[in-house]
Short mmCIF file of C-alpha atoms in Angstrom, two decimals:
data_model
loop_
_atom_site.label_atom_id
_atom_site.label_comp_id
_atom_site.label_asym_id
_atom_site.label_seq_id
_atom_site.Cartn_x
_atom_site.Cartn_y
_atom_site.Cartn_z
CA MET J 217 0.00 0.00 0.00
CA LEU J 218 1.40 3.39 -1.01
CA ASN J 219 -0.08 6.54 0.53
CA VAL J 220 0.89 9.98 -0.73
CA TYR J 221 0.24 12.86 1.71
CA PHE J 222 0.63 16.43 0.61
CA GLY J 223 0.27 19.86 2.10
CA SER J 224 1.49 23.37 1.45
CA ALA J 225 4.39 24.99 3.25
CA ASP J 226 2.15 26.34 6.04
CA TYR J 227 1.47 22.80 7.28
CA ASP J 228 3.69 21.19 9.92
CA LEU J 229 4.45 18.12 7.83
CA GLU J 230 7.14 16.77 10.16
CA ARG J 231 4.78 16.77 13.15
CA PHE J 232 2.15 15.02 11.05
CA MET J 233 4.61 12.32 9.96
CA PHE J 234 6.15 11.58 13.35
CA GLU J 235 2.82 11.60 15.19
CA ARG J 236 1.35 9.18 12.67
CA ALA J 237 4.49 7.03 12.91
CA ALA J 238 4.16 6.96 16.71
CA GLU J 239 0.61 5.62 16.35
CA ARG J 240 1.99 2.50 14.63
CA MET J 241 4.58 1.77 17.30
CA PRO J 242 5.79 -0.62 18.68
CA GLU J 243 5.58 -1.79 15.08
CA PRO J 244 9.00 -1.05 13.46
CA VAL J 245 9.14 2.22 11.49
CA ILE J 246 11.76 3.45 9.04
CA VAL J 247 11.89 7.12 8.02
CA MET J 248 13.85 7.70 4.80
CA VAL J 249 15.14 11.24 4.23
CA PRO J 250 17.78 12.84 1.96
CA ASP J 251 21.37 11.93 2.73
CA GLN J 252 22.26 15.26 4.37
CA PHE J 253 19.13 15.40 6.53
CA THR J 254 19.39 12.33 8.80
CA LEU J 255 20.77 14.04 11.93
CA GLN J 256 18.21 16.83 11.86
CA ALA J 257 15.39 14.35 11.26
CA GLU J 258 16.47 12.37 14.33
CA ARG J 259 16.49 15.54 16.42
CA ASP J 260 13.03 16.48 15.16
CA ALA J 261 11.73 12.99 15.95
CA LEU J 262 13.00 13.14 19.52
CA ASP J 263 11.51 16.60 19.98
CA ILE J 264 8.10 15.93 18.43
CA MET J 265 7.68 12.48 19.98
CA ARG J 266 9.03 13.76 23.34
CA ALA J 267 11.31 10.77 23.66
CA ASP J 268 14.84 10.28 24.96
CA THR J 269 15.62 7.45 22.55
CA LEU J 270 14.29 6.07 19.28
CA LEU J 271 13.77 2.37 19.91
CA ASN J 272 11.35 1.33 17.18
CA LEU J 273 11.96 4.19 14.75
CA GLU J 274 15.04 4.36 12.56
CA VAL J 275 15.98 7.35 10.39
CA MET J 276 17.87 6.39 7.24
CA SER J 277 19.21 8.16 4.21
CA ARG J 278 18.45 6.85 0.74
CA SER J 279 21.95 5.38 0.46
CA GLY J 280 21.67 3.90 3.96
CA PHE J 281 18.34 2.25 3.08
CA THR J 282 19.92 0.85 -0.09
CA ARG J 283 22.86 -0.58 1.87
CA LYS J 284 20.54 -2.11 4.45
CA ILE J 285 18.63 -3.98 1.73
CA LEU J 286 21.73 -5.25 -0.07
CA ASP J 287 23.48 -6.26 3.17
CA SER J 288 20.47 -8.41 4.04
CA THR J 289 19.98 -9.92 0.57
CA GLU J 290 22.53 -10.19 -2.24
CA ARG J 291 24.90 -7.57 -3.54
CA PRO J 292 25.44 -7.32 -7.29
CA ALA J 293 28.74 -8.54 -8.72
CA GLY J 294 31.35 -5.82 -8.99
CA ILE J 295 33.21 -3.41 -6.77
CA PRO J 296 31.22 -0.49 -5.28
CA VAL J 297 32.56 2.94 -6.25
CA THR J 298 31.51 6.26 -4.78
CA LYS J 299 31.08 9.55 -6.57
CA TYR J 300 34.82 10.07 -6.27
CA GLY J 301 35.60 6.72 -7.87
CA ARG J 302 33.34 7.71 -10.74
CA TYR J 303 35.35 10.90 -11.11
CA MET J 304 38.49 8.81 -11.54
CA LEU J 305 36.87 6.53 -14.10
CA LEU J 306 35.49 9.43 -16.12
CA ALA J 307 38.78 11.32 -16.01
CA GLY J 308 40.54 8.34 -17.59
CA ILE J 309 37.84 7.93 -20.24
CA ILE J 310 37.91 11.63 -21.15
CA ARG J 311 41.69 11.62 -21.40
CA LYS J 312 41.65 8.68 -23.80
CA SER J 313 38.73 10.00 -25.88
CA SER J 314 39.19 11.49 -29.31
CA ASN J 315 40.18 15.16 -29.32
CA ASP J 316 38.32 15.90 -32.55
CA GLY J 317 34.78 16.22 -31.21
CA ILE J 318 32.69 19.12 -29.97
CA PHE J 319 34.25 18.75 -26.50
CA SER J 320 37.86 18.87 -27.74
CA GLU J 321 38.31 22.37 -26.30
CA TYR J 322 37.52 21.07 -22.80
CA MET J 323 39.56 17.88 -23.19
CA ARG J 324 42.66 19.70 -24.37
CA GLY J 325 42.19 22.74 -22.13
CA SER J 326 43.67 23.64 -18.79
CA ARG J 327 43.35 21.39 -15.80
CA ALA J 328 40.66 23.66 -14.36
CA MET J 329 38.68 23.37 -17.59
CA ARG J 330 39.04 19.57 -17.66
CA THR J 331 38.04 19.47 -13.99
CA SER J 332 34.84 21.45 -14.55
CA PHE J 333 33.99 19.36 -17.59
CA SER J 334 34.50 16.12 -15.63
CA GLU J 335 32.27 17.38 -12.82
CA MET J 336 29.45 18.38 -15.17
CA LEU J 337 29.71 15.11 -17.08
CA ASN J 338 29.69 13.15 -13.84
CA ASP J 339 26.48 14.82 -12.71
CA GLU J 340 24.93 14.39 -16.16
CA ILE J 341 25.64 10.65 -16.32
CA ALA J 342 24.26 10.21 -12.79
CA GLU J 343 21.04 11.94 -13.83
CA LEU J 344 20.75 9.91 -17.04
CA LYS J 345 21.06 6.71 -15.01
CA GLN J 346 18.48 7.93 -12.50
CA PHE J 347 16.01 8.41 -15.34
CA GLY J 348 16.91 5.08 -16.98
CA ILE J 349 18.20 6.65 -20.20
CA THR J 350 20.71 4.40 -22.00
CA PRO J 351 23.55 5.49 -24.31
CA ASP J 352 21.63 4.11 -27.31
CA GLU J 353 18.58 6.21 -26.42
CA LEU J 354 20.79 9.27 -26.09
CA LYS J 355 22.29 8.60 -29.53
CA LEU J 356 18.78 8.28 -30.92
CA MET J 357 17.93 11.69 -29.47
CA ALA J 358 21.08 13.13 -31.02
CA GLY J 359 19.89 11.90 -34.42
CA GLY J 360 16.94 14.24 -34.18
CA PHE J 361 19.28 17.25 -34.02
CA GLU J 362 21.58 16.24 -36.86
CA ASP J 363 24.15 18.83 -38.02
CA SER J 364 23.49 21.04 -35.01
CA VAL J 365 25.67 21.90 -32.04
CA LEU J 366 23.16 20.26 -29.69
CA GLY J 367 23.23 17.09 -31.78
CA MET J 368 27.02 16.93 -31.69
CA LYS J 369 27.07 17.48 -27.92
CA LEU J 370 24.47 14.76 -27.34
CA SER J 371 26.33 12.38 -29.66
CA GLN J 372 29.71 12.77 -27.95
CA THR J 373 28.11 12.64 -24.49
CA ALA J 374 26.51 9.35 -25.55
CA ASP J 375 29.90 8.01 -26.66
CA ILE J 376 31.52 8.86 -23.30
CA TYR J 377 28.48 7.48 -21.45
CA ASP J 378 28.66 4.27 -23.49
CA GLU J 379 32.37 3.88 -22.70
CA TYR J 380 31.65 4.46 -19.02
CA GLN J 381 28.96 1.77 -19.04
CA LYS J 382 31.31 -0.70 -20.74
CA LYS J 383 34.09 0.04 -18.26
CA THR J 384 31.84 -0.43 -15.22
CA ALA J 385 29.79 -3.40 -16.49
CA GLY J 386 30.52 -6.41 -14.29
CA SER J 387 33.46 -4.64 -12.65
CA PHE J 388 32.14 -1.60 -10.77
CA ASN J 389 28.84 -0.50 -9.26
CA ASP J 390 28.07 3.13 -8.54
CA SER J 391 25.27 4.38 -6.27
CA ASP J 392 22.71 4.29 -9.09
CA ASP J 393 23.50 0.66 -9.89
CA LEU J 394 23.19 -0.26 -6.21
CA GLN J 395 19.84 1.52 -5.90
CA ARG J 396 18.48 -0.36 -8.90
CA ALA J 397 19.77 -3.64 -7.46
CA ALA J 398 18.10 -2.84 -4.12
CA ALA J 399 14.74 -2.40 -5.85
CA GLU J 400 15.16 -5.81 -7.49
CA GLN J 401 16.12 -7.45 -4.17
CA MET J 402 13.26 -5.86 -2.21
CA PRO J 403 11.02 -9.00 -2.30
CA HIS J 404 13.83 -10.88 -0.50
CA PHE J 405 14.30 -8.19 2.17
CA ALA J 406 12.58 -9.89 5.11
CA ARG J 407 12.61 -6.86 7.41
CA ILE J 408 10.39 -4.76 5.12
CA ARG J 409 7.49 -7.19 5.52
CA ASN J 410 6.70 -5.97 9.05
CA THR J 411 8.03 -2.39 8.81
CA VAL J 412 6.15 0.81 8.07
CA LEU J 413 8.15 3.09 5.75
CA TRP J 414 7.84 6.88 5.69
CA VAL J 415 9.56 8.99 3.00
CA TYR J 416 10.02 12.70 3.64
CA GLY J 417 12.11 15.65 2.53
CA PHE J 418 12.39 14.87 -1.18
CA GLU J 419 11.25 17.85 -3.20
CA TYR J 420 11.71 15.81 -6.35
CA MET J 421 12.13 12.10 -7.08
CA ALA J 422 13.80 10.57 -10.10
CA PRO J 423 12.19 7.42 -11.55
CA ALA J 424 14.88 5.18 -10.01
CA LEU J 425 13.98 6.33 -6.49
CA MET J 426 10.27 5.96 -7.24
CA GLU J 427 10.89 2.36 -8.33
CA LEU J 428 12.67 1.66 -5.04
CA ILE J 429 9.74 3.08 -3.04
CA VAL J 430 7.05 1.31 -5.07
CA SER J 431 8.93 -1.99 -4.78
CA ALA J 432 8.92 -1.48 -1.00
CA ALA J 433 5.17 -0.82 -1.10
CA GLU J 434 4.65 -4.28 -2.61
CA SER J 435 6.01 -5.98 0.52
CA ALA J 436 5.66 -3.50 3.40
CA PRO J 437 2.41 -3.21 5.39
CA GLU J 438 2.37 0.50 4.55
CA VAL J 439 4.58 3.00 2.69
CA ASN J 440 3.85 6.72 3.10
CA ILE J 441 5.32 9.66 1.17
CA VAL J 442 4.97 13.23 2.43
CA PHE J 443 5.26 15.94 -0.21
CA THR J 444 5.20 19.71 0.07
CA GLY J 445 2.71 20.79 -2.56
CA GLU J 446 -0.94 20.95 -3.53
CA PHE J 447 -2.72 18.34 -5.62
CA GLU J 448 -3.87 20.36 -8.58
CA GLU J 449 -2.99 18.93 -11.99
CA LYS J 450 -3.04 22.28 -13.74
CA SER J 451 -0.16 21.63 -16.10
CA GLU J 452 1.98 18.79 -17.35
CA TYR J 453 4.94 20.91 -16.29
CA ASP J 454 3.86 20.97 -12.64
CA MET J 455 6.57 18.99 -10.82
CA PHE J 456 4.33 17.67 -8.04
CA ALA J 457 1.65 16.56 -10.49
CA ARG J 458 4.21 14.79 -12.66
CA MET J 459 5.62 12.86 -9.69
CA THR J 460 2.23 11.73 -8.43
CA SER J 461 1.23 10.73 -11.95
CA ALA J 462 4.40 8.64 -12.32
CA LEU J 463 3.80 7.00 -8.93
CA ARG J 464 0.21 6.11 -9.88
CA THR J 465 1.44 4.52 -13.11
CA MET J 466 4.15 2.51 -11.33
CA CYS J 467 1.72 1.28 -8.67
CA ALA J 468 -0.72 0.18 -11.35
CA ARG J 469 2.08 -1.72 -13.11
CA HIS J 470 3.11 -3.41 -9.84
CA ARG J 471 -0.54 -3.98 -8.86
CA THR J 472 -0.07 -2.04 -5.63
CA ASP J 473 -2.83 -0.03 -3.94
CA TYR J 474 -2.35 3.72 -4.17
CA SER J 475 -4.03 6.68 -2.44
CA GLU J 476 -3.58 10.44 -2.22
CA GLN J 477 -4.63 12.46 0.82
CA HIS J 478 -4.23 16.01 1.99
CA VAL J 479 -2.61 16.51 5.39
CA PRO J 480 -5.39 17.28 7.92
CA ASP J 481 -6.00 20.95 8.74
CA GLU J 482 -5.17 20.30 12.40
CA PHE J 483 -1.50 20.31 11.38
CA MET J 484 -1.68 23.75 9.82
CA ASP J 485 0.82 26.14 11.38
CA VAL J 486 -1.24 29.15 12.46
CA ARG J 487 1.72 31.19 13.71
CA LYS J 488 2.17 34.41 11.78
CA PRO J 489 5.77 34.99 10.72
CA ARG J 490 7.38 38.28 11.73
CA VAL J 491 10.03 39.83 9.53
CA SER J 492 12.30 42.55 10.87
CA VAL J 493 14.76 44.48 8.73
CA VAL J 494 17.83 45.99 10.41
CA ALA J 495 20.43 48.30 8.84
CA ALA J 496 23.95 47.78 10.21
CA SER J 497 26.98 49.98 9.61
CA ASP J 498 29.44 47.11 9.14
CA PHE J 499 29.87 43.34 9.50
CA TYR J 500 30.69 43.60 13.20
CA SER J 501 27.54 45.59 14.00
CA GLU J 502 25.56 43.14 11.89
CA ALA J 503 26.89 40.14 13.86
CA GLU J 504 26.34 41.88 17.20
CA THR J 505 22.74 42.71 16.29
CA VAL J 506 22.08 39.07 15.41
CA ALA J 507 23.76 37.85 18.61
CA ALA J 508 21.69 40.20 20.74
CA CYS J 509 18.50 39.05 19.01
CA ILE J 510 19.39 35.38 19.61
CA ALA J 511 20.13 36.08 23.29
CA GLU J 512 16.72 37.72 23.62
CA LEU J 513 14.93 34.80 21.95
CA VAL J 514 16.57 32.31 24.31
CA ARG J 515 16.18 34.43 27.47
CA ASP J 516 12.72 35.86 27.00
CA ARG J 517 10.88 33.48 24.66
CA GLY J 518 12.25 30.13 25.82
CA LEU J 519 13.80 29.07 22.53
CA ARG J 520 16.85 26.80 22.43
CA TYR J 521 19.99 27.58 20.51
CA ARG J 522 19.45 24.56 18.25
CA ASP J 523 16.05 26.03 17.23
CA ILE J 524 17.75 29.07 15.67
CA ALA J 525 19.53 29.21 12.32
CA VAL J 526 21.58 32.05 10.87
CA ILE J 527 21.80 32.13 7.08
CA CYS J 528 24.91 33.79 5.67
CA ASN J 529 26.13 33.98 2.08
CA ASP J 530 29.76 34.83 2.92
CA LEU J 531 31.12 32.52 5.60
CA ASP J 532 34.73 33.22 4.64
CA VAL J 533 34.43 36.82 5.87
CA ARG J 534 31.33 37.05 8.03
CA GLY J 535 31.80 33.59 9.56
CA THR J 536 35.00 34.56 11.36
CA ILE J 537 33.41 37.75 12.67
CA ALA J 538 30.28 35.90 13.80
CA ALA J 539 32.36 33.31 15.66
CA ARG J 540 34.16 36.07 17.58
CA ILE J 541 31.02 38.06 18.43
CA PHE J 542 28.91 35.02 19.30
CA GLY J 543 31.71 33.85 21.59
CA GLN J 544 31.46 37.10 23.52
CA TYR J 545 27.75 36.38 24.04
CA ASN J 546 28.48 32.72 24.99
CA ILE J 547 26.35 31.54 22.08
CA PRO J 548 27.41 28.12 20.71
CA LEU J 549 27.95 28.31 16.96
CA PHE J 550 28.18 25.48 14.45
CA PHE J 551 29.11 26.17 10.82
CA ASP J 552 27.25 23.94 8.38
CA SER J 553 29.71 24.38 5.53
CA LYS J 554 32.00 22.33 3.35
CA ARG J 555 35.44 21.85 4.80
CA SER J 556 38.51 22.38 2.68
CA VAL J 557 41.01 19.56 2.49
CA MET J 558 43.66 21.90 3.88
CA GLN J 559 41.71 22.12 7.14
CA GLU J 560 42.32 18.41 7.73
CA PRO J 561 45.81 17.78 9.14
CA ALA J 562 45.97 14.18 7.86
CA ALA J 563 45.27 15.25 4.27
CA GLU J 564 47.66 18.19 4.52
CA PHE J 565 50.35 15.84 5.84
CA ILE J 566 50.08 13.59 2.78
CA CYS J 567 50.15 16.56 0.39
CA ALA J 568 53.16 18.14 2.13
CA LEU J 569 55.03 14.83 2.25
CA ILE J 570 54.49 14.40 -1.48
CA ASP J 571 55.86 17.88 -2.11
CA CYS J 572 58.92 17.17 0.07
CA ALA J 573 59.68 14.10 -2.02
CA ALA J 574 59.01 15.83 -5.32
CA ASP J 575 60.86 19.11 -4.82
CA GLY J 576 63.86 18.28 -2.67
CA ARG J 577 62.65 19.24 0.83
CA GLN J 578 61.82 22.90 0.40
CA PHE J 579 61.49 24.91 3.63
CA ASP J 580 57.73 25.52 3.34
CA ASP J 581 56.97 21.91 2.41
CA VAL J 582 58.97 20.44 5.30
CA PHE J 583 57.38 22.60 7.96
CA ARG J 584 53.89 22.25 6.49
CA MET J 585 54.38 18.53 7.01
CA LEU J 586 55.75 18.87 10.55
CA ARG J 587 53.02 21.32 11.66
CA THR J 588 50.31 18.70 11.04
CA GLY J 589 51.47 16.68 14.05
CA PHE J 590 52.13 13.50 12.05
CA GLY J 591 55.87 14.09 11.65
CA PRO J 592 58.73 12.58 13.71
CA ILE J 593 59.16 15.55 16.12
CA GLY J 594 56.82 17.42 18.48
CA ASP J 595 55.55 20.98 18.35
CA ARG J 596 58.24 22.47 20.59
CA GLU J 597 61.02 20.80 18.63
CA CYS J 598 59.37 21.96 15.42
CA ASP J 599 59.31 25.57 16.67
CA ARG J 600 62.98 25.45 17.59
CA LEU J 601 64.03 23.80 14.33
CA GLU J 602 61.99 26.28 12.27
CA MET J 603 63.57 29.28 14.03
CA TYR J 604 67.05 27.86 13.35
CA CYS J 605 66.26 27.20 9.66
CA ARG J 606 64.85 30.70 9.20
CA ARG J 607 67.80 32.36 10.92
CA TYR J 608 70.41 30.53 8.84
CA HIS J 609 68.40 30.22 5.60
CA ILE J 610 68.49 26.44 5.46
CA LYS J 611 67.52 25.31 1.98
CA SER J 612 66.64 21.96 0.48
CA GLY J 613 70.15 20.63 -0.14
CA ARG J 614 71.34 21.21 3.44
CA TRP J 615 69.02 18.70 5.13
CA ASN J 616 71.23 15.75 4.21
CA ALA J 617 74.31 16.89 6.17
CA PRO J 618 74.70 18.07 9.80
CA PHE J 619 74.05 21.77 10.39
CA LYS J 620 77.18 23.76 11.27
CA TYR J 621 75.91 27.32 11.67
CA GLY J 622 75.25 29.00 15.02
CA ILE J 623 77.73 27.22 17.25
CA LYS J 624 78.20 30.42 19.28
CA GLU J 625 74.51 31.19 19.63
CA GLU J 626 73.29 27.64 20.19
CA GLY J 627 76.27 26.14 21.91
CA GLU J 628 77.63 22.68 21.18
CA ASP J 629 74.87 20.89 23.09
CA GLY J 630 72.17 23.06 21.52
CA LEU J 631 73.46 22.50 18.00
CA ALA J 632 73.71 18.77 18.69
CA GLU J 633 70.03 18.74 19.73
CA ILE J 634 69.05 20.60 16.57
CA ASN J 635 71.00 18.14 14.47
CA GLN J 636 69.16 15.29 16.18
CA MET J 637 65.91 16.89 15.04
CA ARG J 638 67.33 17.39 11.54
CA ALA J 639 68.37 13.75 11.35
CA ALA J 640 64.95 12.57 12.52
CA VAL J 641 63.16 14.66 9.87
CA SER J 642 65.62 13.76 7.11
CA ASP J 643 65.44 10.03 7.89
CA PHE J 644 61.65 10.23 7.99
CA ILE J 645 61.39 11.72 4.50
CA SER J 646 64.10 9.38 3.18
CA ALA J 647 62.15 6.38 4.46
CA PHE J 648 59.16 7.61 2.50
CA GLU J 649 61.22 8.09 -0.67
CA ASN J 650 63.07 4.79 -0.45
CA LEU J 651 59.90 2.83 0.11
CA PHE J 652 58.82 3.46 -3.49
CA THR J 653 62.10 2.72 -5.28
CA ASP J 654 61.12 -0.75 -6.51
CA ARG J 655 57.38 -0.15 -6.72
CA LYS J 656 55.92 -0.02 -10.22
CA THR J 657 52.15 -0.43 -10.24
CA VAL J 658 49.54 1.71 -8.53
CA ARG J 659 48.63 -1.26 -6.35
CA GLU J 660 52.20 -1.71 -5.12
CA LYS J 661 52.70 1.98 -4.44
CA THR J 662 49.37 2.30 -2.64
CA GLU J 663 50.18 -0.64 -0.41
CA ALA J 664 53.60 0.88 0.34
CA LEU J 665 52.03 4.25 1.19
CA TYR J 666 49.55 2.53 3.49
CA VAL J 667 52.36 0.75 5.33
CA PHE J 668 54.29 4.03 5.68
CA LEU J 669 51.30 5.93 7.06
CA ARG J 670 50.39 3.16 9.47
CA ASP J 671 53.82 2.12 10.74
CA THR J 672 56.37 4.88 10.17
CA ALA J 673 54.06 7.90 10.55
CA GLY J 674 51.72 6.19 13.04
CA MET J 675 48.84 8.08 11.46
CA TYR J 676 46.00 5.87 12.68
CA ALA J 677 47.08 6.04 16.32
CA LYS J 678 47.72 9.79 16.14
CA ILE J 679 44.32 10.45 14.54
CA GLN J 680 42.60 8.55 17.37
CA ASP J 681 44.60 10.46 19.99
CA ALA J 682 43.69 13.79 18.37
CA SER J 683 40.02 12.77 18.19
CA ASP J 684 40.01 11.80 21.87
CA ASP J 685 41.65 15.10 22.82
CA LEU J 686 39.06 17.12 20.88
CA GLU J 687 36.27 15.13 22.51
CA LYS J 688 37.63 15.90 25.98
CA ARG J 689 37.73 19.60 25.11
CA GLY J 690 34.06 19.50 24.12
CA LEU J 691 34.71 19.92 20.38
CA HIS J 692 32.46 17.02 19.43
CA GLU J 693 31.99 17.84 15.73
CA SER J 694 35.72 18.38 15.19
CA SER J 695 36.37 15.12 17.02
CA GLU J 696 33.93 13.27 14.79
CA ALA J 697 35.49 14.75 11.63
CA ALA J 698 39.00 13.79 12.80
CA SER J 699 38.00 10.23 13.68
CA GLN J 700 36.67 9.63 10.16
CA MET J 701 39.86 10.70 8.39
CA TRP J 702 41.64 7.33 8.47
CA LYS J 703 38.60 5.51 7.14
CA ILE J 704 38.22 8.07 4.34
CA ILE J 705 41.88 7.82 3.31
CA ILE J 706 41.77 4.02 3.28
CA GLY J 707 38.54 4.12 1.26
CA ILE J 708 40.16 6.32 -1.37
CA MET J 709 43.17 4.00 -1.56
CA ASP J 710 40.89 0.99 -2.03
CA GLN J 711 39.13 2.62 -4.96
CA MET J 712 42.44 3.70 -6.50
CA VAL J 713 43.71 0.13 -6.39
CA GLU J 714 40.53 -1.27 -7.90
CA ILE J 715 40.32 1.35 -10.66
CA ALA J 716 43.99 1.60 -11.68
CA GLY J 717 45.74 -1.06 -9.61
CA ASP J 718 47.75 -2.71 -12.38
CA GLU J 719 48.81 0.43 -14.25
CA GLU J 720 52.56 0.79 -14.44
CA ASP J 721 52.82 4.08 -16.29
CA GLU J 722 52.92 6.44 -13.30
CA LYS J 723 52.44 9.58 -15.36
CA GLU J 724 49.32 8.20 -17.02
CA ALA J 725 47.88 7.00 -13.71
CA ALA J 726 48.48 10.42 -12.24
CA LYS J 727 46.65 12.08 -15.13
CA ASN J 728 43.59 9.94 -14.45
CA ALA J 729 43.29 11.41 -10.99
CA THR J 730 44.32 15.04 -11.46
CA LEU J 731 40.79 16.32 -11.27
CA THR J 732 40.82 19.38 -9.06
CA GLU J 733 43.91 21.46 -8.66
CA GLU J 734 41.93 24.59 -7.81
CA GLU J 735 39.67 22.76 -5.35
CA LEU J 736 42.75 21.88 -3.31
CA SER J 737 42.26 25.23 -1.56
CA ALA J 738 43.91 27.08 -4.46
CA LYS J 739 47.04 25.07 -3.72
CA LYS J 740 48.80 24.20 -6.94
CA THR J 741 49.96 20.59 -6.68
CA LYS J 742 53.47 20.33 -8.11
CA GLU J 743 54.20 17.88 -10.90
CA ALA J 744 56.15 15.26 -8.96
CA LYS J 745 59.01 14.00 -11.11
CA GLN J 746 59.86 10.44 -10.07
CA PHE J 747 56.78 10.42 -7.81
CA GLN J 748 54.10 11.54 -10.27
CA TRP J 749 51.83 8.71 -9.17
CA LEU J 750 51.51 10.36 -5.77
CA LEU J 751 49.37 13.09 -7.33
CA TYR J 752 46.74 10.38 -7.61
CA ILE J 753 46.25 10.15 -3.84
CA THR J 754 46.66 13.93 -3.35
CA VAL J 755 43.86 14.92 -5.70
CA ALA J 756 41.64 12.01 -4.76
CA ILE J 757 41.68 13.18 -1.13
CA SER J 758 41.04 16.77 -2.19
CA ILE J 759 37.88 15.73 -4.08
CA VAL J 760 36.38 14.22 -0.94
CA PHE J 761 36.72 17.39 1.14
CA SER J 762 36.09 20.02 -1.54
#
């Protein structure tokens, strides 16, 4: 049974959903929401249901629901690849494609141009797969625009799409393949037979997601979708009407009962919104006005800090100011923004280490590496060594021999201590360089890098220590982000090995992965000479955090 509930934006749809879900408990309930909305949905459930824990209700993302089905049934043959693995595959296909087509300008252009083209093509192929459009169908569409620019673009996109499908067939599975497999395995998913499923937060659904939901409705006691919209089929271009029409058609094909109902008027939000406009002289006054308003809402009206959101279109500038001002008011502030790779010490360590190996231990590269905390010396030793190197202009070639300058200033014992630090740093980088001497394939080099990070650098243990320290200081979100770093790095390495594991041409393997130079926080990755393969891991990590 599939029920579609709809209501305009002035209805409290979340309260409606969670109250109705509570009525079915202790029967198991799953609430499926968009991937980025799971934490907030759990908070809303606890608040609306006035519960301390969610025992019979589980909030899942679409990808989490897909994994749950496949883990309980049968996964399709092939290696799962994430969005970032698909980037790598597409980059290799684009590089090997003919340069004579309509996209030749993008394929032969700068790295930034090739990066943007790869990103757009990645999103386009994902959307084509969501709508079930095959390369042959795309070529057929291109035939209708023969001798036009649009026709040429569609034709070459179809060729790249076709090559991508051939490369992944039987070998790799992206998220769209897994979602389609989950829909096919739904009849064998035993848990769904006694679970009520609610779907909320999707402003639009592609046919592939609709198929997954309708297949669940065949086996589940009840599947409910909550949409924001009004049921008025005024136009074929109305998005809500088109989705409900597609769902009706799918349910008829699957012989599943289908109903549409408006959310009851008792859930209408009768509160009248109040809009205040304030003119501020500068960013500081603006932040202080907002902080004072938030303090008033919490003190006088009983709101909680988590009930208040501040929307800002310039976090780079205003965010720093807001953090300072809000701190003065003792207002906790969480930034919901994308984190740059350079904000993650583990990723910065790998990038800096690569640069040390590629460019002969330049001053900036060496101390970028040491400042991350994953090097062979501590912070105090790093400060002392940096001051010495700045004072005596230590350059790349001098790291291999004992330092001789400053005997009067440092004293014999002091200079000996500095040379101990120098030797530790030099041996550390040399161990990294020597580890790759006899390595030829991407698989061998990746395994060697993993061993170096785990054993020589002790990265896993240091990441856990840093996460524990952040947790003790009350920085829970930073602690969570730090604790995930090792898993993310290992995941990237796994996909690299599976996608290009047996490639021996290091330069070509590096080209496959050089997707985003600019996204690496405007840090231009150097072309590593004998270590060009290492760009593969550098850029792959940058994609994840950009």
